[in-house]
Tab-separated table of C-alpha atoms in Angstrom:
chain	number	residue	atom	x	y	z
R	266	MET	CA	0.000	0.000	0.000
R	267	ALA	CA	1.421	3.372	-1.042
R	268	THR	CA	2.075	5.901	1.698
R	269	LEU	CA	0.958	9.419	0.858
R	270	HIS	CA	2.849	12.393	2.243
R	271	SER	CA	2.471	16.093	1.733
R	272	ALA	CA	6.195	16.580	1.070
R	273	PRO	CA	7.401	16.152	-2.542
R	274	ARG	CA	9.745	13.319	-3.406
R	275	PHE	CA	12.360	15.582	-4.969
R	276	THR	CA	13.610	19.116	-4.391
R	277	GLN	CA	11.674	21.642	-6.459
R	278	LEU	CA	14.013	24.433	-7.607
R	279	ASP	CA	11.538	26.198	-9.873
R	280	GLY	CA	11.031	29.648	-8.436
R	281	LEU	CA	12.955	28.858	-5.242
R	282	LYS	CA	15.917	31.066	-6.132
R	283	ASP	CA	13.737	34.113	-6.742
R	284	THR	CA	11.712	33.487	-3.588
R	285	LEU	CA	14.722	33.235	-1.309
R	286	ALA	CA	16.547	36.076	-3.048
R	287	ASN	CA	13.630	38.411	-2.359
R	288	ALA	CA	13.454	37.230	1.252
R	289	LEU	CA	17.156	37.783	1.965
R	290	GLY	CA	17.374	41.146	0.236
R	291	GLY	CA	20.650	42.976	0.906
R	292	HIS	CA	22.174	40.043	2.766
R	293	LEU	CA	22.519	38.086	-0.497
R	294	LEU	CA	25.581	38.430	-2.728
R	295	GLU	CA	24.949	35.682	-5.291
R	296	ALA	CA	22.470	32.875	-5.970
R	297	HIS	CA	22.785	30.088	-8.519
R	298	GLU	CA	21.917	26.425	-9.034
R	299	GLU	CA	24.700	23.847	-8.931
R	300	HIS	CA	24.493	20.011	-9.001
R	301	GLY	CA	20.734	20.115	-8.588
R	302	GLU	CA	20.830	22.302	-5.446
R	303	LEU	CA	20.520	25.988	-4.744
R	304	LEU	CA	23.704	27.729	-3.575
R	305	LEU	CA	23.456	31.112	-1.857
R	306	THR	CA	26.471	33.341	-1.127
R	307	VAL	CA	25.782	35.866	1.630
R	308	LYS	CA	27.669	38.485	3.616
R	309	ARG	CA	29.751	37.124	6.463
R	310	ASP	CA	28.326	39.436	9.119
R	311	SER	CA	24.765	38.536	8.055
R	312	ILE	CA	25.081	34.760	8.283
R	313	GLU	CA	23.133	34.473	11.545
R	314	ASP	CA	20.281	36.652	10.270
R	315	VAL	CA	20.157	34.747	6.968
R	316	LEU	CA	19.925	31.334	8.618
R	317	ARG	CA	17.267	32.585	11.036
R	318	ILE	CA	15.129	33.797	8.135
R	319	LEU	CA	15.500	30.472	6.340
R	320	ARG	CA	14.656	28.509	9.475
R	321	ASP	CA	11.679	30.534	10.718
R	322	ASP	CA	10.111	31.827	7.490
R	323	HIS	CA	10.961	29.140	4.910
R	324	LYS	CA	10.879	25.937	7.021
R	325	TYR	CA	14.526	24.895	6.775
R	326	GLN	CA	14.448	23.299	10.185
R	327	GLN	CA	17.678	21.280	10.281
R	328	LEU	CA	21.335	22.262	10.082
R	329	MET	CA	22.891	19.160	8.541
R	330	GLU	CA	26.546	20.171	8.210
R	331	ILE	CA	29.083	22.987	8.347
R	332	ALA	CA	32.087	22.515	6.055
R	333	GLY	CA	35.189	24.518	5.289
R	334	VAL	CA	37.030	25.124	2.016
R	335	ASP	CA	40.494	26.586	1.508
R	336	TYR	CA	41.486	28.759	-1.473
R	337	PRO	CA	44.991	30.059	-0.673
R	338	SER	CA	45.120	32.378	-3.675
R	339	ARG	CA	42.145	34.474	-2.485
R	340	ALA	CA	42.315	37.452	-0.173
R	341	GLU	CA	39.731	35.762	2.079
R	342	ARG	CA	40.994	32.230	1.605
R	343	PHE	CA	38.306	30.330	3.508
R	344	GLU	CA	34.687	29.557	2.709
R	345	VAL	CA	32.272	28.324	5.370
R	346	VAL	CA	29.408	26.298	3.881
R	347	TYR	CA	26.151	25.670	5.761
R	348	MET	CA	23.873	22.867	4.540
R	349	LEU	CA	20.201	23.132	5.483
R	350	LEU	CA	17.349	20.647	5.105
R	351	SER	CA	13.631	21.338	5.017
R	352	LEU	CA	11.645	18.324	6.187
R	353	THR	CA	8.426	20.006	5.102
R	354	THR	CA	9.369	20.539	1.450
R	355	ASN	CA	12.140	17.909	1.179
R	356	SER	CA	14.521	20.619	0.004
R	357	ARG	CA	18.254	21.045	0.584
R	358	ILE	CA	20.120	24.309	0.095
R	359	MET	CA	23.662	25.507	0.763
R	360	ILE	CA	24.642	28.899	2.147
R	361	LYS	CA	28.248	30.027	2.194
R	362	CYS	CA	30.292	33.021	3.255
R	363	SER	CA	33.976	33.883	2.951
R	364	ALA	CA	36.423	34.544	5.779
R	365	ALA	CA	40.108	35.124	6.455
R	366	GLU	CA	42.322	34.067	9.338
R	367	ASP	CA	41.608	37.285	11.251
R	368	THR	CA	37.947	37.813	10.287
R	369	PRO	CA	35.659	35.817	12.630
R	370	VAL	CA	32.363	34.399	11.423
R	371	PRO	CA	29.326	34.939	13.687
R	372	THR	CA	28.321	31.758	15.461
R	373	VAL	CA	24.976	30.087	14.783
R	374	THR	CA	24.849	28.191	18.056
R	375	THR	CA	22.005	30.547	18.960
R	376	LEU	CA	19.912	28.854	16.241
R	377	TRP	CA	21.052	25.214	16.412
R	378	PRO	CA	22.902	23.729	19.412
R	379	ASN	CA	24.671	21.158	17.216
R	380	ALA	CA	26.485	24.015	15.466
R	381	GLY	CA	28.898	24.137	18.408
R	382	TRP	CA	30.571	20.852	17.480
R	383	LEU	CA	30.494	21.629	13.744
R	384	GLU	CA	32.120	25.027	14.230
R	385	ARG	CA	34.797	23.480	16.418
R	386	GLU	CA	35.672	21.053	13.637
R	387	VAL	CA	36.022	23.837	11.045
R	388	PHE	CA	38.143	25.810	13.504
R	389	ASP	CA	40.372	22.813	14.217
R	390	MET	CA	40.895	21.817	10.575
R	391	TYR	CA	41.052	25.259	8.916
R	392	GLY	CA	41.599	27.827	11.657
R	393	VAL	CA	38.382	29.779	11.012
R	394	LEU	CA	37.292	31.718	14.096
R	395	PHE	CA	33.624	31.825	15.147
R	396	ALA	CA	32.665	34.830	17.221
R	397	GLY	CA	30.300	33.984	20.044
R	398	ASN	CA	30.967	30.246	20.193
R	399	PRO	CA	30.942	29.417	23.935
R	400	ASP	CA	33.464	26.548	23.653
R	401	LEU	CA	35.719	27.062	20.635
R	402	ARG	CA	38.349	24.352	21.235
R	403	ARG	CA	40.059	21.783	19.072
R	404	ILE	CA	37.981	18.649	18.634
R	405	LEU	CA	39.974	16.265	16.407
R	406	THR	CA	43.646	17.058	16.961
R	407	ASP	CA	45.665	16.645	20.143
R	408	TYR	CA	46.096	19.155	22.943
R	409	GLY	CA	48.871	21.594	22.096
R	410	PHE	CA	48.731	20.771	18.371
R	411	GLU	CA	50.018	23.585	16.172
R	412	GLY	CA	48.609	24.331	12.735
R	413	HIS	CA	45.462	23.299	10.898
R	414	PRO	CA	45.704	20.051	8.888
R	415	PHE	CA	43.131	20.812	6.163
R	416	ARG	CA	44.876	23.915	4.913
R	417	LYS	CA	46.479	23.438	1.510
R	418	ASP	CA	49.808	24.781	2.729
R	419	PHE	CA	49.974	22.570	5.827
R	420	PRO	CA	53.278	20.624	5.780
R	421	LEU	CA	53.036	16.852	5.811
R	422	THR	CA	56.437	16.143	7.335
R	423	GLY	CA	58.174	17.091	10.560
R	424	TYR	CA	55.237	16.310	12.842
R	425	HIS	CA	54.395	13.660	15.398
R	426	GLU	CA	51.157	11.736	15.623
R	427	LEU	CA	49.347	10.596	18.732
R	428	ARG	CA	47.848	7.113	18.776
R	429	TYR	CA	47.017	4.285	21.139
R	430	SER	CA	49.409	1.330	20.943
R	431	GLU	CA	47.842	-2.085	21.417
R	432	ASP	CA	51.278	-3.593	22.013
R	433	GLU	CA	52.286	-1.193	24.786
R	434	LYS	CA	48.715	-0.605	26.044
R	435	ARG	CA	49.244	3.133	26.259
R	436	VAL	CA	49.190	6.355	24.227
R	437	VAL	CA	52.406	6.952	22.274
R	438	TYR	CA	53.865	9.753	20.157
R	439	GLU	CA	55.495	8.751	16.867
R	440	PRO	CA	56.880	10.631	13.840
R	441	VAL	CA	54.432	10.920	10.982
R	442	GLU	CA	55.141	8.368	8.258
R	443	LEU	CA	53.430	8.962	4.920
R	444	ALA	CA	52.029	5.994	3.038
R	445	GLN	CA	52.878	7.694	-0.279
R	446	ASP	CA	55.309	10.262	-1.605
R	447	LEU	CA	54.769	13.894	-0.690
R	448	ARG	CA	52.829	15.721	-3.376
R	449	GLN	CA	53.232	19.432	-3.994
R	450	PHE	CA	50.099	21.229	-5.202
R	451	ASP	CA	50.489	24.074	-7.703
R	452	PHE	CA	46.702	24.782	-7.894
R	453	MET	CA	46.791	24.556	-11.688
R	454	SER	CA	45.119	21.934	-13.792
R	455	PRO	CA	47.365	20.176	-16.329
R	456	TRP	CA	44.751	20.864	-18.992
R	457	GLU	CA	45.112	24.601	-18.390
R	458	GLY	CA	48.821	24.609	-19.230
R	459	ALA	CA	51.141	23.446	-16.480
R	460	ASP	CA	54.803	24.506	-16.545
R	461	TYR	CA	56.105	20.979	-16.079
R	462	VAL	CA	55.929	18.004	-18.445
R	463	LEU	CA	53.529	15.270	-17.423
R	464	PRO	CA	54.447	11.597	-17.943
R	465	GLY	CA	53.542	10.643	-21.491
R	466	ASP	CA	53.564	14.192	-22.910
R	467	GLU	CA	56.965	13.597	-24.484
R	468	LYS	CA	55.270	11.276	-26.989
R	469	ALA	CA	53.164	14.125	-28.344
R	470	GLU	CA	56.283	15.893	-29.689
R	471	THR	CA	57.409	12.873	-31.730
R	472	PRO	CA	57.324	13.888	-35.446
R	473	PRO	CA	55.124	11.802	-37.725
R	474	VAL	CA	56.606	9.261	-40.138
R	475	ALA	CA	58.011	11.108	-43.142
R	476	ASP	CA	57.583	8.286	-45.661
R	477	PRO	CA	54.740	5.972	-44.632
R	478	LYS	CA	54.811	2.469	-46.130
R	479	THR	CA	51.846	1.616	-48.349
R	480	THR	CA	50.709	-1.489	-50.242
R	481	GLU	CA	49.424	-0.428	-53.625
R	482	LYS	CA	49.491	-3.839	-55.387
R	483	PRO	CA	48.849	-7.468	-54.273
R	484	SER	CA	52.465	-8.511	-54.736
R	485	ASP	CA	53.487	-6.177	-51.886
R	486	THR	CA	51.418	-8.197	-49.408
R	487	GLY	CA	52.142	-11.688	-50.805
R	488	ALA	CA	48.613	-12.140	-52.154
R	489	GLY	CA	47.767	-13.306	-55.674
R	490	GLU	CA	46.959	-16.387	-57.763
R	491	LYS	CA	50.085	-18.258	-56.617
R	492	THR	CA	49.100	-17.907	-52.988
R	493	ASP	CA	45.483	-18.863	-53.645
R	494	LYS	CA	46.533	-22.197	-55.182
R	495	HIS	CA	48.206	-23.306	-51.954
R	496	ALA	CA	45.519	-21.914	-49.627
R	497	ALA	CA	43.694	-25.260	-49.341
R	498	ASP	CA	46.812	-27.340	-48.722
R	499	LYS	CA	47.251	-28.827	-45.289
R	500	VAL	CA	49.942	-27.223	-43.250
R	501	SER	CA	50.664	-30.533	-41.473
R	502	ALA	CA	50.865	-32.668	-44.611
R	503	GLY	CA	53.660	-35.214	-44.371
R	504	ALA	CA	53.960	-34.957	-40.613
R	505	PRO	CA	54.751	-38.243	-38.719
R	506	ALA	CA	51.454	-38.121	-36.885
R	507	GLU	CA	49.433	-38.165	-40.079
R	508	GLU	CA	51.554	-40.832	-41.767
R	509	ASP	CA	51.440	-43.248	-38.810
R	510	GLY	CA	47.792	-42.680	-38.064
R	511	GLY	CA	46.523	-43.212	-41.544
R	512	ASP	CA	43.595	-41.515	-43.154
R	513	GLU	CA	40.767	-43.086	-41.155
R	514	ALA	CA	41.032	-45.198	-38.004
R	515	PRO	CA	38.566	-48.151	-37.637
R	516	ALA	CA	35.745	-47.645	-35.159
R	517	PRO	CA	36.021	-49.681	-31.923
R	518	GLU	CA	33.693	-52.601	-31.269
R	519	PRO	CA	30.654	-51.741	-29.147
R	520	THR	CA	30.823	-52.878	-25.526
R	521	GLU	CA	27.188	-52.389	-24.566
R	522	ASP	CA	25.744	-55.423	-26.426
R	523	GLN	CA	26.555	-58.789	-24.748
R	524	PRO	CA	24.333	-61.525	-26.300
R	525	ALA	CA	26.144	-64.347	-24.447
R	526	ARG	CA	25.180	-62.901	-21.085
R	527	ALA	CA	22.562	-64.869	-19.137
R	528	LYS	CA	19.124	-63.394	-18.825
R	529	ARG	CA	18.491	-61.448	-15.664
R	530	GLN	CA	16.226	-63.023	-13.064
R	531	GLY	CA	13.675	-61.448	-10.787
R	532	LYS	CA	11.318	-58.529	-11.012
R	533	THR	CA	13.437	-55.996	-9.192
R	534	THR	CA	15.965	-54.146	-11.330
R	535	ASP	CA	17.788	-52.085	-8.709
R	536	THR	CA	19.385	-54.809	-6.567
R	537	ALA	CA	22.510	-56.836	-7.069
R	538	SER	CA	20.702	-60.183	-6.810
R	539	ALA	CA	18.416	-59.254	-9.681
R	540	THR	CA	21.150	-58.026	-11.996
R	541	GLU	CA	23.495	-60.950	-11.551
R	542	PRO	CA	22.838	-64.431	-13.105
R	543	LYS	CA	21.946	-67.260	-10.781
R	544	THR	CA	24.659	-69.816	-10.015
R	545	LYS	CA	24.611	-73.105	-8.236
R	546	ALA	CA	24.790	-72.662	-4.560
R	547	ARG	CA	28.029	-73.780	-3.180
R	548	ALA	CA	27.912	-76.473	-0.486
R	549	LYS	CA	28.571	-75.120	2.880
R	550	ARG	CA	31.631	-76.579	4.329
R	551	LYS	CA	31.899	-77.143	8.012
R	552	PRO	CA	34.996	-75.751	9.557
R	553	ALA	CA	37.586	-78.420	10.345
R	554	THR	CA	38.113	-79.230	13.979
R	555	LYS	CA	41.275	-80.428	15.598
R	556	LYS	CA	41.169	-83.908	16.965
R	557	LYS	CA	42.140	-84.346	20.492
R	558	ASP	CA	45.271	-86.299	21.099
R	559	ALA	CA	44.578	-89.827	22.287
R	560	GLU	CA	45.473	-90.325	25.809
């Protein structure tokens, strides 16, 4: 039996951008659709007001995630992305704002309590500050850890990691050992014209063949009437296997028909006594006994 619900099955984007753009007014910097979702870019200082409007007036009840992005080449290198879900309309939207290392983002813990943990994670991984967060501490790295691991310029060597050792049954510090070679990022796609030569690009500079070889007549390939005459000849003609074996070997005698075999007795066909011919019963011999020695 089908279950009916007032919420649509899929997010409806028709008219949603214009509706939310009018509601946000001067807080909105840009609005566009991307990957089937609506993405809104707002002013950093207005992020709390924007999310309150979306929660109270447009039924985006849940804050699903807060993520960070690092663009080192920008003046404000970080982007903070808020992902909201409306259970009423089954709609997901993303709101983002930009920030720098010394420009705090207003906290949204006043709207959703779970934002405290999410903001701590962005602070720990990227170093984004959230003004008004009551407990802005690291949440994934160790106490006293320096740096922010998700930044693109974070070095991958020269650090120690903290882990629990099953062998020693205690927490140990060890130098970081990379499972693969260190990769340096130049933030440029190879298809946009990188300065270095990628593996395999040296083949593209190989000049083409100056004088390509062509076959303009059958004699160049070995074809012709002379070749056609020998096409039906056996390749293995004259081999020892064919000479010893002869042209045709005689068929073996059938083994299934045995006319000299005695007719089977009995009605049952699935027992040994019925499938074997009857023979004269052998006389039962009494076992020989030792004679007692005469006294």
